[in-house]
Short mmCIF file of C-alpha atoms in Angstrom, two decimals:
data_model
loop_
_atom_site.label_atom_id
_atom_site.label_comp_id
_atom_site.label_asym_id
_atom_site.label_seq_id
_atom_site.Cartn_x
_atom_site.Cartn_y
_atom_site.Cartn_z
CA MET P 16 209.77 148.30 34.14
CA THR P 17 213.23 149.76 34.74
CA ILE P 18 214.50 151.61 37.78
CA ALA P 19 214.78 154.78 35.68
CA ALA P 20 211.10 154.58 34.81
CA LEU P 21 210.21 154.22 38.50
CA ASN P 22 212.31 157.18 39.45
CA SER P 23 210.74 159.30 36.73
CA ASN P 24 207.31 159.26 38.48
CA PRO P 25 208.03 159.46 42.19
CA ALA P 26 205.09 159.27 44.61
CA PRO P 27 204.24 162.55 46.32
CA ALA P 28 205.55 162.92 49.89
CA ILE P 29 202.13 164.05 51.14
CA LEU P 30 199.02 162.48 49.70
CA PRO P 31 196.19 164.81 48.71
CA GLY P 32 193.08 164.96 50.83
CA SER P 33 190.40 162.40 50.16
CA GLY P 34 187.73 165.07 49.86
CA GLY P 35 184.18 165.15 51.14
CA ILE P 36 182.91 165.11 54.71
CA ARG P 37 184.69 161.84 55.48
CA GLY P 38 188.01 163.23 54.30
CA ALA P 39 187.52 166.47 56.21
CA LEU P 40 186.79 164.57 59.43
CA SER P 41 189.78 162.31 58.87
CA ASP P 42 192.05 165.32 58.42
CA LEU P 43 190.57 167.03 61.47
CA PHE P 44 191.10 164.00 63.69
CA TRP P 45 194.62 163.54 62.38
CA ARG P 46 195.52 167.16 63.14
CA ARG P 47 193.71 167.19 66.52
CA PRO P 48 194.17 163.78 68.20
CA LYS P 49 193.01 165.17 71.55
CA PHE P 50 189.68 166.10 70.00
CA LEU P 51 189.31 162.52 68.74
CA LEU P 52 190.11 161.21 72.22
CA PHE P 53 187.50 163.57 73.67
CA LEU P 54 184.81 162.27 71.29
CA MET P 55 185.71 158.65 72.08
CA LEU P 56 185.54 159.20 75.84
CA LEU P 57 182.41 161.37 75.80
CA PRO P 58 179.76 158.57 75.68
CA PRO P 59 181.21 156.43 78.52
CA VAL P 60 181.93 159.54 80.62
CA LEU P 61 178.35 160.74 80.17
CA TRP P 62 177.04 157.29 81.06
CA LEU P 63 179.23 157.10 84.16
CA GLY P 64 178.64 160.68 85.20
CA ILE P 65 174.90 160.97 84.61
CA VAL P 66 173.42 157.50 84.83
CA TYR P 67 175.69 155.95 87.46
CA ILE P 68 177.19 158.71 89.60
CA GLY P 69 174.23 161.01 89.04
CA SER P 70 171.72 158.43 90.23
CA LEU P 71 173.99 157.62 93.19
CA PHE P 72 174.13 161.26 94.26
CA ALA P 73 170.38 161.54 93.79
CA LEU P 74 169.97 158.63 96.19
CA LEU P 75 172.47 160.01 98.69
CA ALA P 76 170.71 163.38 98.63
CA GLN P 77 167.65 161.59 100.00
CA SER P 78 169.63 160.77 103.16
CA PHE P 79 169.47 164.45 104.18
CA PHE P 80 165.67 164.30 104.18
CA SER P 81 163.48 162.70 106.81
CA ILE P 82 160.22 160.84 106.92
CA ASP P 83 157.18 162.10 108.77
CA GLU P 84 156.32 159.58 111.47
CA PHE P 85 152.59 160.32 111.29
CA SER P 86 151.88 160.60 107.56
CA GLY P 87 154.76 158.44 106.29
CA LEU P 88 155.59 161.10 103.70
CA ILE P 89 159.11 162.35 102.99
CA ASN P 90 159.90 165.75 104.46
CA ARG P 91 162.22 167.36 101.88
CA GLN P 92 163.99 169.73 104.24
CA PHE P 93 167.68 169.47 105.02
CA THR P 94 168.26 167.59 108.27
CA LEU P 95 170.74 165.21 109.89
CA LYS P 96 167.99 163.42 111.80
CA THR P 97 168.16 160.37 109.51
CA TYR P 98 171.87 159.94 110.19
CA GLY P 99 171.09 160.16 113.88
CA ASP P 100 168.68 157.25 113.42
CA LEU P 101 171.62 155.10 112.30
CA PHE P 102 172.92 155.22 115.87
CA GLN P 103 169.79 153.68 117.30
CA ALA P 104 170.47 150.31 118.87
CA ALA P 105 168.75 148.25 116.16
CA ASN P 106 170.42 150.06 113.25
CA LEU P 107 173.83 150.17 114.91
CA ASP P 108 173.56 146.43 115.49
CA ILE P 109 173.00 145.92 111.74
CA ILE P 110 176.11 147.97 110.90
CA LEU P 111 178.34 146.22 113.43
CA ARG P 112 177.07 142.79 112.35
CA THR P 113 177.81 143.51 108.69
CA VAL P 114 181.29 144.97 109.32
CA THR P 115 182.19 142.05 111.59
CA MET P 116 181.07 139.53 108.99
CA ALA P 117 183.01 141.36 106.25
CA ALA P 118 186.16 141.38 108.37
CA LEU P 119 185.87 137.67 109.24
CA VAL P 120 185.20 136.70 105.62
CA THR P 121 188.23 138.72 104.50
CA LEU P 122 190.48 137.14 107.11
CA ALA P 123 189.31 133.60 106.33
CA SER P 124 189.65 134.18 102.58
CA ALA P 125 193.24 135.36 103.04
CA ILE P 126 194.12 132.30 105.16
CA VAL P 127 192.60 129.88 102.64
CA ALA P 128 193.89 131.71 99.56
CA PHE P 129 197.53 132.10 100.58
CA PRO P 130 198.67 128.45 100.31
CA ILE P 131 196.72 127.99 97.07
CA ALA P 132 198.23 131.13 95.58
CA TYR P 133 201.71 130.21 96.85
CA TYR P 134 201.60 126.80 95.17
CA ALA P 135 200.39 128.32 91.90
CA ALA P 136 203.05 131.04 91.97
CA ARG P 137 206.06 128.93 92.98
CA TYR P 138 205.42 125.40 91.73
CA ALA P 139 202.64 125.27 89.11
CA ARG P 140 203.95 125.30 85.55
CA GLY P 141 202.45 124.79 82.12
CA ARG P 142 199.39 122.58 82.20
CA TRP P 143 199.12 122.69 86.00
CA LYS P 144 199.01 126.49 86.00
CA ALA P 145 196.29 126.41 83.35
CA LEU P 146 194.33 123.99 85.54
CA PHE P 147 194.85 126.33 88.48
CA TYR P 148 193.36 129.30 86.62
CA LEU P 149 190.52 127.12 85.37
CA GLY P 150 189.76 125.87 88.88
CA VAL P 151 189.78 129.39 90.32
CA MET P 152 187.73 130.98 87.55
CA LEU P 153 185.24 128.15 86.97
CA PRO P 154 182.99 129.02 89.96
CA LEU P 155 182.74 132.58 88.62
CA TRP P 156 181.27 131.31 85.36
CA SER P 157 178.26 129.68 87.01
CA SER P 158 175.13 131.51 88.11
CA TYR P 159 175.39 133.43 91.37
CA LEU P 160 171.95 132.32 92.55
CA VAL P 161 172.52 128.71 91.53
CA LYS P 162 175.63 128.55 93.71
CA ILE P 163 173.82 130.01 96.70
CA TYR P 164 170.84 127.67 96.43
CA ALA P 165 173.22 124.73 95.97
CA TRP P 166 174.86 125.68 99.27
CA LYS P 167 171.40 126.03 100.78
CA LEU P 168 170.82 122.34 100.01
CA ILE P 169 174.30 121.32 101.17
CA LEU P 170 173.96 123.09 104.53
CA ALA P 171 170.33 122.11 105.20
CA LYS P 172 169.47 119.78 108.05
CA GLU P 173 168.70 117.06 105.50
CA GLY P 174 171.67 118.04 103.32
CA ILE P 175 174.77 116.13 102.29
CA LEU P 176 176.96 117.72 104.97
CA THR P 177 174.72 116.51 107.79
CA TRP P 178 174.56 113.07 106.16
CA LEU P 179 178.37 112.93 105.93
CA LEU P 180 178.85 113.94 109.55
CA ALA P 181 176.31 111.32 110.62
CA LYS P 182 178.27 108.65 108.70
CA LEU P 183 181.45 109.76 110.49
CA ASN P 184 179.70 109.77 113.88
CA LEU P 185 180.43 113.50 114.20
CA LEU P 186 176.87 114.74 114.27
CA TRP P 187 177.24 115.54 117.94
CA LEU P 188 179.93 118.06 117.03
CA LEU P 189 177.60 119.85 114.60
CA ASP P 190 174.79 119.86 117.17
CA ALA P 191 177.13 121.32 119.78
CA TRP P 192 178.21 124.07 117.40
CA LEU P 193 174.64 124.91 116.36
CA SER P 194 173.66 125.19 120.02
CA LEU P 195 176.07 128.10 120.49
CA PRO P 196 174.50 131.57 120.63
CA ILE P 197 174.93 134.01 117.71
CA VAL P 198 176.79 131.59 115.41
CA GLY P 199 174.33 128.67 115.75
CA GLY P 200 170.77 127.96 114.70
CA ASN P 201 168.38 125.19 113.72
CA SER P 202 170.76 124.17 110.92
CA LEU P 203 173.78 125.56 109.10
CA SER P 204 171.53 126.93 106.37
CA VAL P 205 169.83 129.28 108.86
CA SER P 206 172.84 130.40 110.87
CA PHE P 207 175.63 132.95 110.73
CA THR P 208 178.05 130.07 110.28
CA GLY P 209 176.35 129.07 107.05
CA THR P 210 176.32 132.68 105.85
CA PHE P 211 180.04 132.92 106.61
CA ILE P 212 180.85 129.69 104.72
CA VAL P 213 178.97 130.80 101.60
CA PHE P 214 180.53 134.27 101.66
CA VAL P 215 184.02 132.77 101.79
CA TYR P 216 183.25 130.35 98.97
CA VAL P 217 181.75 132.97 96.66
CA TRP P 218 184.43 135.66 97.15
CA LEU P 219 187.50 133.39 97.49
CA PRO P 220 188.60 133.71 93.81
CA PHE P 221 188.81 137.48 94.24
CA MET P 222 191.41 136.92 96.97
CA ILE P 223 193.41 134.13 95.31
CA LEU P 224 194.26 135.94 92.07
CA PRO P 225 195.76 139.16 93.56
CA VAL P 226 197.76 137.16 96.11
CA GLN P 227 199.05 134.84 93.39
CA ALA P 228 200.05 137.84 91.27
CA ALA P 229 201.90 139.40 94.22
CA LEU P 230 203.74 136.15 95.04
CA GLU P 231 204.84 135.71 91.44
CA ARG P 232 206.68 139.02 91.69
CA VAL P 233 208.70 137.82 94.70
CA PRO P 234 212.18 136.81 93.42
CA SER P 235 212.97 133.20 94.30
CA ASN P 236 216.52 134.14 95.26
CA LEU P 237 215.17 136.10 98.24
CA VAL P 238 213.66 132.94 99.68
CA GLU P 239 216.85 131.00 98.97
CA ALA P 240 218.98 133.73 100.55
CA SER P 241 216.83 133.67 103.66
CA SER P 242 217.35 129.91 103.95
CA ASP P 243 221.09 130.25 103.33
CA LEU P 244 221.35 132.77 106.15
CA GLY P 245 219.85 130.25 108.55
CA ALA P 246 216.26 131.46 108.74
CA SER P 247 213.61 128.88 109.54
CA PRO P 248 210.58 128.49 107.23
CA GLY P 249 208.50 130.44 109.73
CA GLN P 250 211.01 133.29 109.83
CA THR P 251 211.19 133.33 106.01
CA PHE P 252 207.41 133.58 105.86
CA ARG P 253 207.17 136.37 108.45
CA ASN P 254 210.11 138.47 107.22
CA VAL P 255 210.20 137.82 103.46
CA LEU P 256 207.10 136.27 101.92
CA PHE P 257 204.34 137.88 103.97
CA PRO P 258 205.57 141.51 103.73
CA LEU P 259 206.04 141.20 99.96
CA ALA P 260 202.67 139.45 99.49
CA LEU P 261 200.81 141.89 101.75
CA PRO P 262 199.89 144.32 98.93
CA GLY P 263 198.24 141.42 97.10
CA ILE P 264 196.36 140.38 100.24
CA VAL P 265 195.15 143.94 100.78
CA ALA P 266 194.15 144.16 97.09
CA GLY P 267 192.11 140.96 97.43
CA SER P 268 190.58 142.21 100.67
CA ILE P 269 189.20 145.23 98.81
CA PHE P 270 186.96 142.85 96.86
CA THR P 271 186.03 140.46 99.68
CA PHE P 272 185.38 143.23 102.20
CA SER P 273 183.39 145.54 99.93
CA LEU P 274 181.35 142.76 98.31
CA THR P 275 180.41 141.35 101.72
CA LEU P 276 179.43 144.81 102.97
CA GLY P 277 176.94 145.39 100.17
CA ASP P 278 175.58 141.91 99.48
CA TYR P 279 172.03 141.14 100.55
CA ILE P 280 171.19 137.99 98.58
CA ILE P 281 173.37 135.57 100.53
CA PRO P 282 172.08 136.70 103.98
CA GLN P 283 168.56 136.68 102.57
CA ILE P 284 168.78 133.05 101.42
CA ILE P 285 171.23 131.61 103.92
CA GLY P 286 171.11 133.09 107.38
CA THR P 287 168.86 134.17 110.21
CA SER P 288 166.29 136.94 110.42
CA ARG P 289 168.91 139.40 111.66
CA LEU P 290 169.54 141.92 108.92
CA PHE P 291 172.72 143.03 107.18
CA ILE P 292 173.20 146.45 105.58
CA GLY P 293 172.12 145.28 102.14
CA GLN P 294 168.95 143.75 103.53
CA ALA P 295 168.26 146.89 105.56
CA VAL P 296 168.51 149.06 102.45
CA TYR P 297 166.20 146.72 100.55
CA SER P 298 163.61 146.52 103.33
CA GLN P 299 163.63 150.24 104.14
CA GLN P 300 163.29 151.30 100.51
CA GLY P 301 160.97 148.55 99.32
CA THR P 302 158.85 147.40 102.26
CA ALA P 303 158.93 150.23 104.79
CA GLY P 304 159.11 153.02 102.22
CA ASN P 305 161.66 154.91 104.33
CA ILE P 306 163.88 156.04 101.46
CA PRO P 307 165.90 158.56 103.55
CA LEU P 308 166.94 155.84 106.03
CA ALA P 309 167.73 153.44 103.18
CA ALA P 310 169.91 156.13 101.59
CA ALA P 311 171.66 156.76 104.91
CA PHE P 312 172.42 153.06 105.17
CA THR P 313 174.05 153.17 101.71
CA VAL P 314 176.41 155.89 102.93
CA VAL P 315 177.86 153.58 105.60
CA PRO P 316 179.68 151.13 103.27
CA ILE P 317 180.75 154.03 101.02
CA VAL P 318 182.41 155.81 103.94
CA ILE P 319 183.95 152.59 105.27
CA MET P 320 185.35 151.64 101.86
CA GLY P 321 186.63 155.19 101.36
CA PHE P 322 188.86 154.90 104.43
CA TYR P 323 189.69 151.30 103.51
CA LEU P 324 190.82 152.24 100.00
CA TRP P 325 192.87 155.11 101.38
CA GLY P 326 194.72 152.74 103.70
CA ALA P 327 195.06 150.12 100.94
CA LYS P 328 196.62 152.67 98.59
CA ARG P 329 199.21 153.59 101.20
CA MET P 330 200.12 149.91 101.46
CA GLY P 331 200.65 149.58 97.71
CA ALA P 332 197.59 147.40 97.14
CA PHE P 333 196.70 149.01 93.80
CA ASP P 334 200.02 147.83 92.35
CA ALA P 335 198.88 144.22 92.89
CA LEU P 336 195.51 144.57 91.18
#
C-alpha cells in the first residue's frame, strides 16, 4: 500500500460514539471527570461516614447518659454526671496508669529504635538493607495473640528468662526487682514490668520505620561539616541528628502512644489485676453493663490523641510518615 493510498483515507480526528448505555456512560465520565471521582469515592466515604464514624458517634453519645444506680437501667437524659465519674479515685487511677505506661513505652521505643534506624539509614546497603526491612517487618506478619502468649511463657516464673538468669547466677537481681512495689509481682508475666516489655516489643517496628525514613533524609554532608568544624559526636547528635530526626520520632510516637492507650489484650494476658483504659471499657460495657461510663472512657484517649496529633503536626511529624 502506497503513502498516497494511506493519505486518501485519513482517520477521523474524533472517533464517533460507541453507542448504547455503555458508550453514553463512557462519554459522560469523559466529559465530567469530577462526577466519576465522586462515584468512585462514594462507597468508601459512606462506609467511613456511616459504619465507622457513625457508630463511633453513637457510642460517644452514650457518654452523655447515665445509669440508674438502683435499677441498673440507662437514663437517656443529657447529663455530665458520667464524665464526673471519671474523676473518681479508682477511674482516675486507671487513666493515669494508662497514660504513664503509654509515655514510658514511647520513650523506650524511641531509645531502642534510634540506633537501629541510624545504622539502617547510614550504613546498610543492598542486601543488608533488605535484611533490615525483613527483620523489622517479620514480627508484624505473625499472629498478635501468638506473640503475646509466647512472651507469657518467656516471662513466666518457669520460663526461659528465669532459667537463663539462674544459669548466670543473677536470679537474685530478678527477685529484688520483683519485690519492688508497683513494678514488681510474683513473676514478670504478672507485673507492670512484663506488660511494659511486651508493649515495647510489639510496637517497636512502628517507631523504627518513621525514624529510619527521617534519618535517610538527613544529608551526610551535614554530619561531615559538623565534624570538620570541631564538634564532638555528642554535639553532632544533639545539634544536627536529633533535631532533624525529631519529626520521625514524633511520627513513630503517634503509633506507639495511641496503640498503647487503647490496647486491652496485652494488659489482660500479661499484667496485674489493675486495669488499663481498654480493659475498663471492656469490663464496663461487657461485664458491668455500664455503657455510659464505658463510652466516657473511650473519650479519654480520643481527647489525648487529639492534642497529641495537634502538637505532632506543629513539629512536622506528618512529613515523616
